[in-house]
Amino acid sequence: MTTLDEVSGPGRLAEPDEGITAEELQLAARNHAMPLEALRYDVTPLGLHYLLIHYDIPDISPDTFRLEIDGRVGRPLSLDLAELRQRPRITQRVTLECAGNGRALLTPRPVSQPWLVEAVGTAEWTGCSLADLLRDAGPVDGAVEVVFTGADHGVERGVEQDYQRGLPLAEALRADAVLAYEMNGGPLPPQHGYPLRLVIPGWYGMAHVKWLRQITVVDTPFTGFQNDVAYRYRQEAGEYGDPVTRMRPRALVRPPGFPDFMSRVRVQPAGPVRITGRAWSGEAPVTRVEVTVDGGTTWADATLGVDTTAPWVWRSWTFDWAATPGRYVLGARATDASGQQQPVDQPWNRGGFANNLVQRVEVVVPDQST
Ligand SMILES: Nc1nc2c(c(=O)[nH]1)N[C@H]1C(S)=C(S)[C@@H](COP(=O)(O)O)O[C@H]1N2
Ligand SMILES: [Mo]
């Protein structure tokens, strides 16, 4: 091996009958999803929140850690952890979803982290205000974007890089953008970005840069790999495509009854059963959730919970079902205030992003006569 291209090939689509590869399994074992039964919690307990790490978890010493704020600012800043903690604390409850959620269910399948539907979680993020820090540094006239650099390093499709994402300045100045050093009331764990990460509510996961070490204000749009190459909606390999930004609406059903070990098909005793789940959107608040028990042929409205604290937090819903013996395919679809609704046809793109096709939960209600 003499060039990076030899270890890091181009993105590809699976062949028509190609099963999940050992490389996809390797990624899936590192980056776990949220078990669907955890939809019962308003705030996902640590360890049950999904995880996505492109390279390795970096080794960062809290004693030498510094956050640098530089670029097109009047007063560049350099802060250690104690100085970050001295700033006013803010807490935001935020639902995070990986942009690749749903990828492995696409046909053809883009070969990458093979998510099904459960790459999601909701956490309470505590830290200091990004907007306040940026104001202290003073972006100069002409500043358009802010580039966030992580301490993790790797190679992706032949490009060696630190994990970096650019964000429009107006988004970075939102009052709810957090530089988080705590998760669910405890220290930020290594896998979620210790000691510091960005949380930018409403956006798909890739924007929430972990192991954040540098914030650079720039006066031209950022053209780094994760913005210009990786996270774009494209149909053809050569296309530039549109950027992946906010979460599209999605509802998930908490699978009822109990599972078969291998197939995960649910066994639900006959009788009345309350189906529950969560729904979210990063574009606009969820306004409606409908449930199907016949794989999408017919729909009925669910009852939305009143627990929403912010538009970017998943909302609970319930649906009362009279289960009679038979086989069923349960699913739920969300609609948000912008009028977006989950599709019944797969929204295919080459990267396998934002596949919010309605979930399919197979349920068997056995005959009670034994
Ligand atoms: N530095 C850095 N930040 C990162 C990533 C990464 O690999 N490196 N992965 C991103 C992606 S793709 C997602 S979906 C979220 C996942 O956050 P979580 O692991 O805390 O759930 O982190 C984002 N931030
Ligand atoms: Mo992601």
GROMACS .gro file of C-alpha atoms and ligand atoms in nm:
model
  395
    1MET     CA    1   0.000   0.000   0.000
    2THR     CA    2   0.157   0.326  -0.106
    3THR     CA    3  -0.132   0.568  -0.160
    4LEU     CA    4  -0.439   0.643   0.050
    5ASP     CA    5  -0.660   0.555  -0.247
    6GLU     CA    6  -0.554   0.193  -0.206
    7VAL     CA    7  -0.698   0.173   0.148
    8SER     CA    8  -0.990   0.410   0.096
    9GLY     CA    9  -1.199   0.342  -0.213
   10PRO     CA   10  -1.485   0.537  -0.371
   11GLY     CA   11  -1.841   0.512  -0.247
   12ARG     CA   12  -2.042   0.233  -0.411
   13LEU     CA   13  -2.384   0.073  -0.434
   14ALA     CA   14  -2.441  -0.291  -0.340
   15GLU     CA   15  -2.500  -0.537  -0.626
   16PRO     CA   16  -2.868  -0.638  -0.667
   17ASP     CA   17  -2.842  -0.951  -0.446
   18GLU     CA   18  -2.540  -0.854  -0.236
   19GLY     CA   19  -2.602  -0.903   0.136
   20ILE     CA   20  -2.452  -0.687   0.411
   21THR     CA   21  -2.071  -0.707   0.380
   22ALA     CA   22  -1.815  -0.773   0.654
   23GLU     CA   23  -1.708  -0.407   0.625
   24GLU     CA   24  -2.064  -0.287   0.687
   25LEU     CA   25  -2.091  -0.526   0.983
   26GLN     CA   26  -1.764  -0.385   1.120
   27LEU     CA   27  -1.914  -0.035   1.111
   28ALA     CA   28  -2.246  -0.154   1.254
   29ALA     CA   29  -2.068  -0.317   1.550
   30ARG     CA   30  -1.887   0.010   1.633
   31ASN     CA   31  -2.182   0.239   1.573
   32HIS     CA   32  -2.485   0.102   1.748
   33ALA     CA   33  -2.846   0.212   1.718
   34MET     CA   34  -3.100   0.285   1.992
   35PRO     CA   35  -3.297  -0.030   2.083
   36LEU     CA   36  -3.654   0.050   1.981
   37GLU     CA   37  -3.794  -0.034   2.326
   38ALA     CA   38  -3.600   0.275   2.446
   39LEU     CA   39  -3.863   0.486   2.268
   40ARG     CA   40  -4.036   0.460   2.608
   41TYR     CA   41  -3.798   0.718   2.761
   42ASP     CA   42  -3.847   1.093   2.710
   43VAL     CA   43  -3.469   1.130   2.747
   44THR     CA   44  -3.264   0.837   2.616
   45PRO     CA   45  -3.048   0.692   2.896
   46LEU     CA   46  -2.671   0.707   2.838
   47GLY     CA   47  -2.556   0.400   2.652
   48LEU     CA   48  -2.888   0.358   2.472
   49HIS     CA   49  -2.847   0.674   2.258
   50TYR     CA   50  -2.726   0.585   1.906
   51LEU     CA   51  -2.363   0.636   1.815
   52LEU     CA   52  -2.182   0.735   1.496
   53ILE     CA   53  -1.806   0.780   1.485
   54HIS     CA   54  -1.640   0.815   1.143
   55TYR     CA   55  -1.280   0.747   1.258
   56ASP     CA   56  -1.151   0.667   1.613
   57ILE     CA   57  -1.253   0.823   1.944
   58PRO     CA   58  -0.959   1.061   2.000
   59ASP     CA   59  -0.754   1.064   2.319
   60ILE     CA   60  -0.794   1.412   2.471
   61SER     CA   61  -0.643   1.522   2.801
   62PRO     CA   62  -0.865   1.764   2.997
   63ASP     CA   63  -0.550   1.933   3.133
   64THR     CA   64  -0.414   2.043   2.797
   65PHE     CA   65  -0.744   2.079   2.610
   66ARG     CA   66  -0.814   2.421   2.461
   67LEU     CA   67  -1.091   2.549   2.235
   68GLU     CA   68  -0.958   2.794   1.975
   69ILE     CA   69  -1.186   3.053   1.814
   70ASP     CA   70  -1.018   3.219   1.518
   71GLY     CA   71  -1.051   3.323   1.155
   72ARG     CA   72  -1.252   3.631   1.057
   73VAL     CA   73  -1.302   3.763   1.412
   74GLY     CA   74  -1.190   4.081   1.583
   75ARG     CA   75  -1.068   3.902   1.900
   76PRO     CA   76  -0.944   3.543   1.859
   77LEU     CA   77  -1.006   3.340   2.178
   78SER     CA   78  -0.846   3.039   2.339
   79LEU     CA   79  -1.031   2.881   2.632
   80ASP     CA   80  -0.958   2.586   2.857
   81LEU     CA   81  -1.229   2.368   3.013
   82ALA     CA   82  -1.244   2.569   3.336
   83GLU     CA   83  -1.300   2.890   3.140
   84LEU     CA   84  -1.576   2.725   2.934
   85ARG     CA   85  -1.744   2.603   3.254
   86GLN     CA   86  -1.732   2.951   3.409
   87ARG     CA   87  -1.957   3.086   3.136
   88PRO     CA   88  -2.337   3.086   3.190
   89ARG     CA   89  -2.477   2.732   3.160
   90ILE     CA   90  -2.754   2.649   2.915
   91THR     CA   91  -2.937   2.317   2.871
   92GLN     CA   92  -3.122   2.199   2.562
   93ARG     CA   93  -3.319   1.877   2.516
   94VAL     CA   94  -3.255   1.771   2.157
   95THR     CA   95  -3.347   1.475   1.939
   96LEU     CA   96  -3.052   1.369   1.724
   97GLU     CA   97  -3.081   1.145   1.419
   98CYS     CA   98  -2.810   1.026   1.182
   99ALA     CA   99  -2.863   1.144   0.823
  100GLY     CA  100  -2.794   0.785   0.714
  101ASN     CA  101  -3.084   0.645   0.920
  102GLY     CA  102  -3.281   0.409   0.691
  103ARG     CA  103  -2.990   0.356   0.450
  104ALA     CA  104  -2.970  -0.025   0.469
  105LEU     CA  105  -3.338  -0.053   0.371
  106LEU     CA  106  -3.279   0.120   0.036
  107THR     CA  107  -3.271  -0.059  -0.299
  108PRO     CA  108  -3.008  -0.042  -0.432
  109ARG     CA  109  -2.824  -0.015  -0.098
  110PRO     CA  110  -2.549   0.245  -0.064
  111VAL     CA  111  -2.257   0.062   0.104
  112SER     CA  112  -2.183   0.250   0.427
  113GLN     CA  113  -2.299   0.241   0.791
  114PRO     CA  114  -2.602   0.009   0.744
  115TRP     CA  115  -2.869   0.172   0.957
  116LEU     CA  116  -3.224   0.036   0.968
  117VAL     CA  117  -3.457   0.290   1.136
  118GLU     CA  118  -3.324   0.336   1.489
  119ALA     CA  119  -3.025   0.575   1.453
  120VAL     CA  120  -3.186   0.826   1.688
  121GLY     CA  121  -3.185   0.940   2.049
  122THR     CA  122  -3.285   1.233   2.268
  123ALA     CA  123  -3.045   1.381   2.521
  124GLU     CA  124  -3.021   1.678   2.751
  125TRP     CA  125  -2.713   1.877   2.651
  126THR     CA  126  -2.558   2.126   2.891
  127GLY     CA  127  -2.279   2.369   2.814
  128CYS     CA  128  -2.228   2.729   2.714
  129SER     CA  129  -2.385   2.934   2.439
  130LEU     CA  130  -2.207   2.921   2.103
  131ALA     CA  131  -2.366   3.252   2.003
  132ASP     CA  132  -2.230   3.431   2.312
  133LEU     CA  133  -1.882   3.300   2.248
  134LEU     CA  134  -1.896   3.407   1.884
  135ARG     CA  135  -2.014   3.754   1.989
  136ASP     CA  136  -1.721   3.778   2.231
  137ALA     CA  137  -1.486   3.695   1.943
  138GLY     CA  138  -1.669   3.942   1.716
  139PRO     CA  139  -1.719   3.812   1.359
  140VAL     CA  140  -1.600   4.081   1.115
  141ASP     CA  141  -1.801   4.212   0.816
  142GLY     CA  142  -1.824   3.956   0.539
  143ALA     CA  143  -1.824   3.651   0.769
  144VAL     CA  144  -2.064   3.391   0.622
  145GLU     CA  145  -1.991   3.055   0.782
  146VAL     CA  146  -1.837   2.896   1.087
  147VAL     CA  147  -1.616   2.587   1.053
  148PHE     CA  148  -1.611   2.339   1.342
  149THR     CA  149  -1.308   2.110   1.365
  150GLY     CA  150  -1.294   1.790   1.569
  151ALA     CA  151  -0.983   1.631   1.717
  152ASP     CA  152  -1.049   1.305   1.533
  153HIS     CA  153  -0.854   1.224   1.219
  154GLY     CA  154  -0.894   0.970   0.941
  155VAL     CA  155  -0.921   0.907   0.570
  156GLU     CA  156  -1.241   0.883   0.372
  157ARG     CA  157  -1.263   0.805   0.000
  158GLY     CA  158  -0.895   0.888  -0.037
  159VAL     CA  159  -0.911   1.221   0.149
  160GLU     CA  160  -0.713   1.245   0.475
  161GLN     CA  161  -0.883   1.487   0.713
  162ASP     CA  162  -0.981   1.607   1.055
  163TYR     CA  163  -1.360   1.575   1.091
  164GLN     CA  164  -1.483   1.923   0.996
  165ARG     CA  165  -1.818   2.080   0.918
  166GLY     CA  166  -1.914   2.430   0.805
  167LEU     CA  167  -2.237   2.587   0.930
  168PRO     CA  168  -2.404   2.912   0.810
  169LEU     CA  169  -2.323   3.198   1.051
  170ALA     CA  170  -2.695   3.267   1.112
  171GLU     CA  171  -2.741   2.909   1.241
  172ALA     CA  172  -2.433   2.937   1.464
  173LEU     CA  173  -2.579   3.255   1.618
  174ARG     CA  174  -2.905   3.083   1.723
  175ALA     CA  175  -2.971   3.111   2.096
  176ASP     CA  176  -3.024   2.731   2.125
  177ALA     CA  177  -2.687   2.626   1.979
  178VAL     CA  178  -2.486   2.462   2.261
  179LEU     CA  179  -2.117   2.393   2.314
  180ALA     CA  180  -2.191   2.094   2.534
  181TYR     CA  181  -1.967   1.946   2.804
  182GLU     CA  182  -2.246   1.751   2.979
  183MET     CA  183  -2.498   1.495   2.855
  184ASN     CA  184  -2.804   1.396   3.062
  185GLY     CA  185  -2.662   1.575   3.365
  186GLY     CA  186  -2.325   1.396   3.372
  187PRO     CA  187  -1.990   1.445   3.199
  188LEU     CA  188  -1.995   1.405   2.821
  189PRO     CA  189  -1.882   1.044   2.758
  190PRO     CA  190  -1.583   0.976   2.526
  191GLN     CA  191  -1.801   0.829   2.250
  192HIS     CA  192  -2.030   1.135   2.243
  193GLY     CA  193  -1.749   1.392   2.209
  194TYR     CA  194  -1.562   1.438   2.539
  195PRO     CA  195  -1.473   1.700   2.641
  196LEU     CA  196  -1.676   1.929   2.412
  197ARG     CA  197  -1.921   1.903   2.123
  198LEU     CA  198  -2.147   2.122   1.916
  199VAL     CA  199  -2.525   2.071   1.940
  200ILE     CA  200  -2.724   2.249   1.669
  201PRO     CA  201  -3.090   2.154   1.726
  202GLY     CA  202  -3.294   2.042   1.424
  203TRP     CA  203  -2.999   1.938   1.207
  204TYR     CA  204  -2.908   1.581   1.119
  205GLY     CA  205  -2.628   1.433   1.331
  206MET     CA  206  -2.331   1.509   1.105
  207ALA     CA  207  -2.353   1.883   1.193
  208HIS     CA  208  -2.310   1.822   1.570
  209VAL     CA  209  -1.929   1.810   1.567
  210LYS     CA  210  -1.781   1.604   1.853
  211TRP     CA  211  -1.437   1.642   2.018
  212LEU     CA  212  -1.461   2.007   1.913
  213ARG     CA  213  -1.121   2.181   1.930
  214GLN     CA  214  -1.149   2.472   1.687
  215ILE     CA  215  -1.413   2.718   1.567
  216THR     CA  216  -1.310   2.921   1.262
  217VAL     CA  217  -1.518   3.205   1.117
  218VAL     CA  218  -1.477   3.222   0.738
  219ASP     CA  219  -1.583   3.466   0.465
  220THR     CA  220  -1.637   3.210   0.188
  221PRO     CA  221  -1.856   2.898   0.208
  222PHE     CA  222  -1.660   2.601   0.344
  223THR     CA  223  -1.570   2.340   0.082
  224GLY     CA  224  -1.435   2.064   0.310
  225PHE     CA  225  -1.508   1.695   0.249
  226GLN     CA  226  -1.801   1.651   0.490
  227ASN     CA  227  -1.990   1.948   0.340
  228ASP     CA  228  -1.895   1.931  -0.028
  229VAL     CA  229  -1.844   1.560  -0.090
  230ALA     CA  230  -1.998   1.341   0.181
  231TYR     CA  231  -2.331   1.482   0.297
  232ARG     CA  232  -2.512   1.576  -0.025
  233TYR     CA  233  -2.827   1.452  -0.193
  234ARG     CA  234  -2.727   1.320  -0.535
  235GLN     CA  235  -2.866   1.068  -0.782
  236GLU     CA  236  -2.544   1.028  -0.986
  237ALA     CA  237  -2.186   0.988  -0.863
  238GLY     CA  238  -2.052   1.296  -1.047
  239GLU     CA  239  -2.327   1.533  -0.936
  240TYR     CA  240  -2.260   1.816  -0.684
  241GLY     CA  241  -2.607   1.782  -0.528
  242ASP     CA  242  -2.788   1.968  -0.252
  243PRO     CA  243  -2.654   1.975   0.104
  244VAL     CA  244  -2.803   1.751   0.375
  245THR     CA  245  -2.918   1.983   0.654
  246ARG     CA  246  -3.224   1.938   0.881
  247MET     CA  247  -3.404   1.622   0.988
  248ARG     CA  248  -3.703   1.519   0.780
  249PRO     CA  249  -4.020   1.414   0.964
  250ARG     CA  250  -4.024   1.060   1.101
  251ALA     CA  251  -4.242   0.863   1.341
  252LEU     CA  252  -4.135   0.538   1.505
  253VAL     CA  253  -4.355   0.273   1.664
  254ARG     CA  254  -4.237   0.115   1.989
  255PRO     CA  255  -4.277  -0.250   1.891
  256PRO     CA  256  -4.561  -0.403   2.096
  257GLY     CA  257  -4.571  -0.746   2.261
  258PHE     CA  258  -4.252  -0.954   2.275
  259PRO     CA  259  -3.996  -1.036   2.003
  260ASP     CA  260  -3.877  -1.350   1.833
  261PHE     CA  261  -3.501  -1.364   1.900
  262MET     CA  262  -3.387  -1.394   1.537
  263SER     CA  263  -3.651  -1.227   1.321
  264ARG     CA  264  -3.764  -0.965   1.576
  265VAL     CA  265  -4.121  -1.038   1.463
  266ARG     CA  266  -4.349  -0.936   1.751
  267VAL     CA  267  -4.593  -1.164   1.928
  268GLN     CA  268  -4.887  -0.967   2.068
  269PRO     CA  269  -5.167  -1.134   2.266
  270ALA     CA  270  -5.518  -1.061   2.134
  271GLY     CA  271  -5.716  -0.785   2.303
  272PRO     CA  272  -5.693  -0.409   2.347
  273VAL     CA  273  -5.337  -0.276   2.324
  274ARG     CA  274  -5.207   0.080   2.346
  275ILE     CA  275  -4.947   0.136   2.072
  276THR     CA  276  -4.700   0.414   2.156
  277GLY     CA  277  -4.414   0.584   1.978
  278ARG     CA  278  -4.234   0.910   1.905
  279ALA     CA  279  -4.231   1.151   1.611
  280TRP     CA  280  -4.000   1.437   1.521
  281SER     CA  281  -3.893   1.673   1.244
  282GLY     CA  282  -3.606   1.919   1.222
  283GLU     CA  283  -3.796   2.141   0.978
  284ALA     CA  284  -4.111   2.230   1.175
  285PRO     CA  285  -4.309   2.094   1.471
  286VAL     CA  286  -4.489   1.761   1.420
  287THR     CA  287  -4.861   1.828   1.377
  288ARG     CA  288  -4.999   1.484   1.296
  289VAL     CA  289  -4.917   1.116   1.336
  290GLU     CA  290  -5.115   0.842   1.161
  291VAL     CA  291  -5.090   0.471   1.229
  292THR     CA  292  -5.134   0.174   0.997
  293VAL     CA  293  -5.169  -0.191   1.099
  294ASP     CA  294  -5.190  -0.322   0.740
  295GLY     CA  295  -4.857  -0.206   0.596
  296GLY     CA  296  -4.983   0.130   0.473
  297THR     CA  297  -5.316   0.042   0.306
  298THR     CA  298  -5.526   0.224   0.564
  299TRP     CA  299  -5.437   0.494   0.819
  300ALA     CA  300  -5.595   0.626   1.139
  301ASP     CA  301  -5.494   0.927   1.349
  302ALA     CA  302  -5.288   0.875   1.663
  303THR     CA  303  -5.324   1.104   1.967
  304LEU     CA  304  -5.027   1.340   2.008
  305GLY     CA  305  -4.875   1.386   2.352
  306VAL     CA  306  -4.847   1.730   2.508
  307ASP     CA  307  -4.488   1.677   2.625
  308THR     CA  308  -4.307   1.880   2.362
  309THR     CA  309  -4.063   2.127   2.514
  310ALA     CA  310  -3.908   2.243   2.187
  311PRO     CA  311  -3.973   2.180   1.818
  312TRP     CA  312  -3.654   1.972   1.797
  313VAL     CA  313  -3.757   1.717   2.060
  314TRP     CA  314  -3.945   1.405   1.963
  315ARG     CA  315  -4.311   1.405   2.056
  316SER     CA  316  -4.491   1.107   2.207
  317TRP     CA  317  -4.808   0.965   2.056
  318THR     CA  318  -5.052   0.684   2.137
  319PHE     CA  319  -5.291   0.471   1.939
  320ASP     CA  320  -5.544   0.224   2.081
  321TRP     CA  321  -5.565  -0.098   1.884
  322ALA     CA  322  -5.805  -0.391   1.926
  323ALA     CA  323  -5.573  -0.676   1.829
  324THR     CA  324  -5.751  -0.980   1.683
  325PRO     CA  325  -5.571  -1.298   1.570
  326GLY     CA  326  -5.377  -1.254   1.246
  327ARG     CA  327  -5.059  -1.110   1.093
  328TYR     CA  328  -5.006  -0.733   1.080
  329VAL     CA  329  -4.751  -0.478   0.964
  330LEU     CA  330  -4.753  -0.173   1.190
  331GLY     CA  331  -4.615   0.166   1.097
  332ALA     CA  332  -4.663   0.534   1.168
  333ARG     CA  333  -4.620   0.842   0.956
  334ALA     CA  334  -4.554   1.196   1.073
  335THR     CA  335  -4.656   1.525   0.916
  336ASP     CA  336  -4.499   1.854   1.024
  337ALA     CA  337  -4.621   2.214   1.026
  338SER     CA  338  -4.439   2.283   0.698
  339GLY     CA  339  -4.667   2.024   0.534
  340GLN     CA  340  -4.393   1.763   0.487
  341GLN     CA  341  -4.510   1.405   0.535
  342GLN     CA  342  -4.321   1.077   0.548
  343PRO     CA  343  -4.323   0.911   0.207
  344VAL     CA  344  -4.471   0.572   0.116
  345ASP     CA  345  -4.213   0.539  -0.167
  346GLN     CA  346  -3.843   0.531  -0.075
  347PRO     CA  347  -3.665   0.868  -0.119
  348TRP     CA  348  -3.355   0.720  -0.286
  349ASN     CA  349  -3.023   0.901  -0.321
  350ARG     CA  350  -2.666   0.771  -0.367
  351GLY     CA  351  -2.552   0.846  -0.012
  352GLY     CA  352  -2.861   0.685   0.137
  353PHE     CA  353  -2.954   0.999   0.331
  354ALA     CA  354  -3.282   1.095   0.497
  355ASN     CA  355  -3.468   0.774   0.408
  356ASN     CA  356  -3.776   0.846   0.619
  357LEU     CA  357  -3.987   0.578   0.452
  358VAL     CA  358  -4.254   0.449   0.693
  359GLN     CA  359  -4.126   0.178   0.934
  360ARG     CA  360  -4.256  -0.182   0.907
  361VAL     CA  361  -4.312  -0.368   1.235
  362GLU     CA  362  -4.430  -0.725   1.178
  363VAL     CA  363  -4.674  -0.842   1.443
  364VAL     CA  364  -4.838  -1.181   1.494
  365VAL     CA  365  -5.149  -1.202   1.713
  366PRO     CA  366  -5.183  -1.575   1.788
  367ASP     CA  367  -5.514  -1.760   1.803
  368GLN     CA  368  -5.614  -1.776   2.166
  369SER     CA  369  -5.772  -2.122   2.133
  370THR     CA  370  -5.492  -2.357   2.236
  371LIG     N1  371  -1.577   1.498   1.528
  371LIG     C1  372  -1.679   1.424   1.485
  371LIG     N2  373  -1.804   1.467   1.507
  371LIG     C2  374  -1.909   1.392   1.466
  371LIG     C3  375  -1.889   1.269   1.399
  371LIG     C4  376  -1.757   1.224   1.381
  371LIG     O1  377  -1.731   1.116   1.327
  371LIG     N3  378  -1.654   1.304   1.425
  371LIG     N4  379  -1.999   1.199   1.354
  371LIG     C5  380  -2.116   1.281   1.326
  371LIG     C6  381  -2.233   1.203   1.290
  371LIG     S1  382  -2.239   1.147   1.131
  371LIG     C7  383  -2.338   1.185   1.376
  371LIG     S2  384  -2.478   1.106   1.325
  371LIG     C8  385  -2.331   1.235   1.514
  371LIG     C9  386  -2.359   1.123   1.613
  371LIG     O2  387  -2.358   1.172   1.743
  371LIG     P1  388  -2.364   1.070   1.865
  371LIG     O3  389  -2.264   0.961   1.837
  371LIG     O4  390  -2.336   1.148   1.985
  371LIG     O5  391  -2.504   1.013   1.865
  371LIG     O6  392  -2.205   1.291   1.545
  371LIG    C10  393  -2.149   1.371   1.443
  371LIG     N5  394  -2.033   1.439   1.491
  372MO      MO  395  -2.453   1.057   1.095
   0.00000   0.00000   0.00000
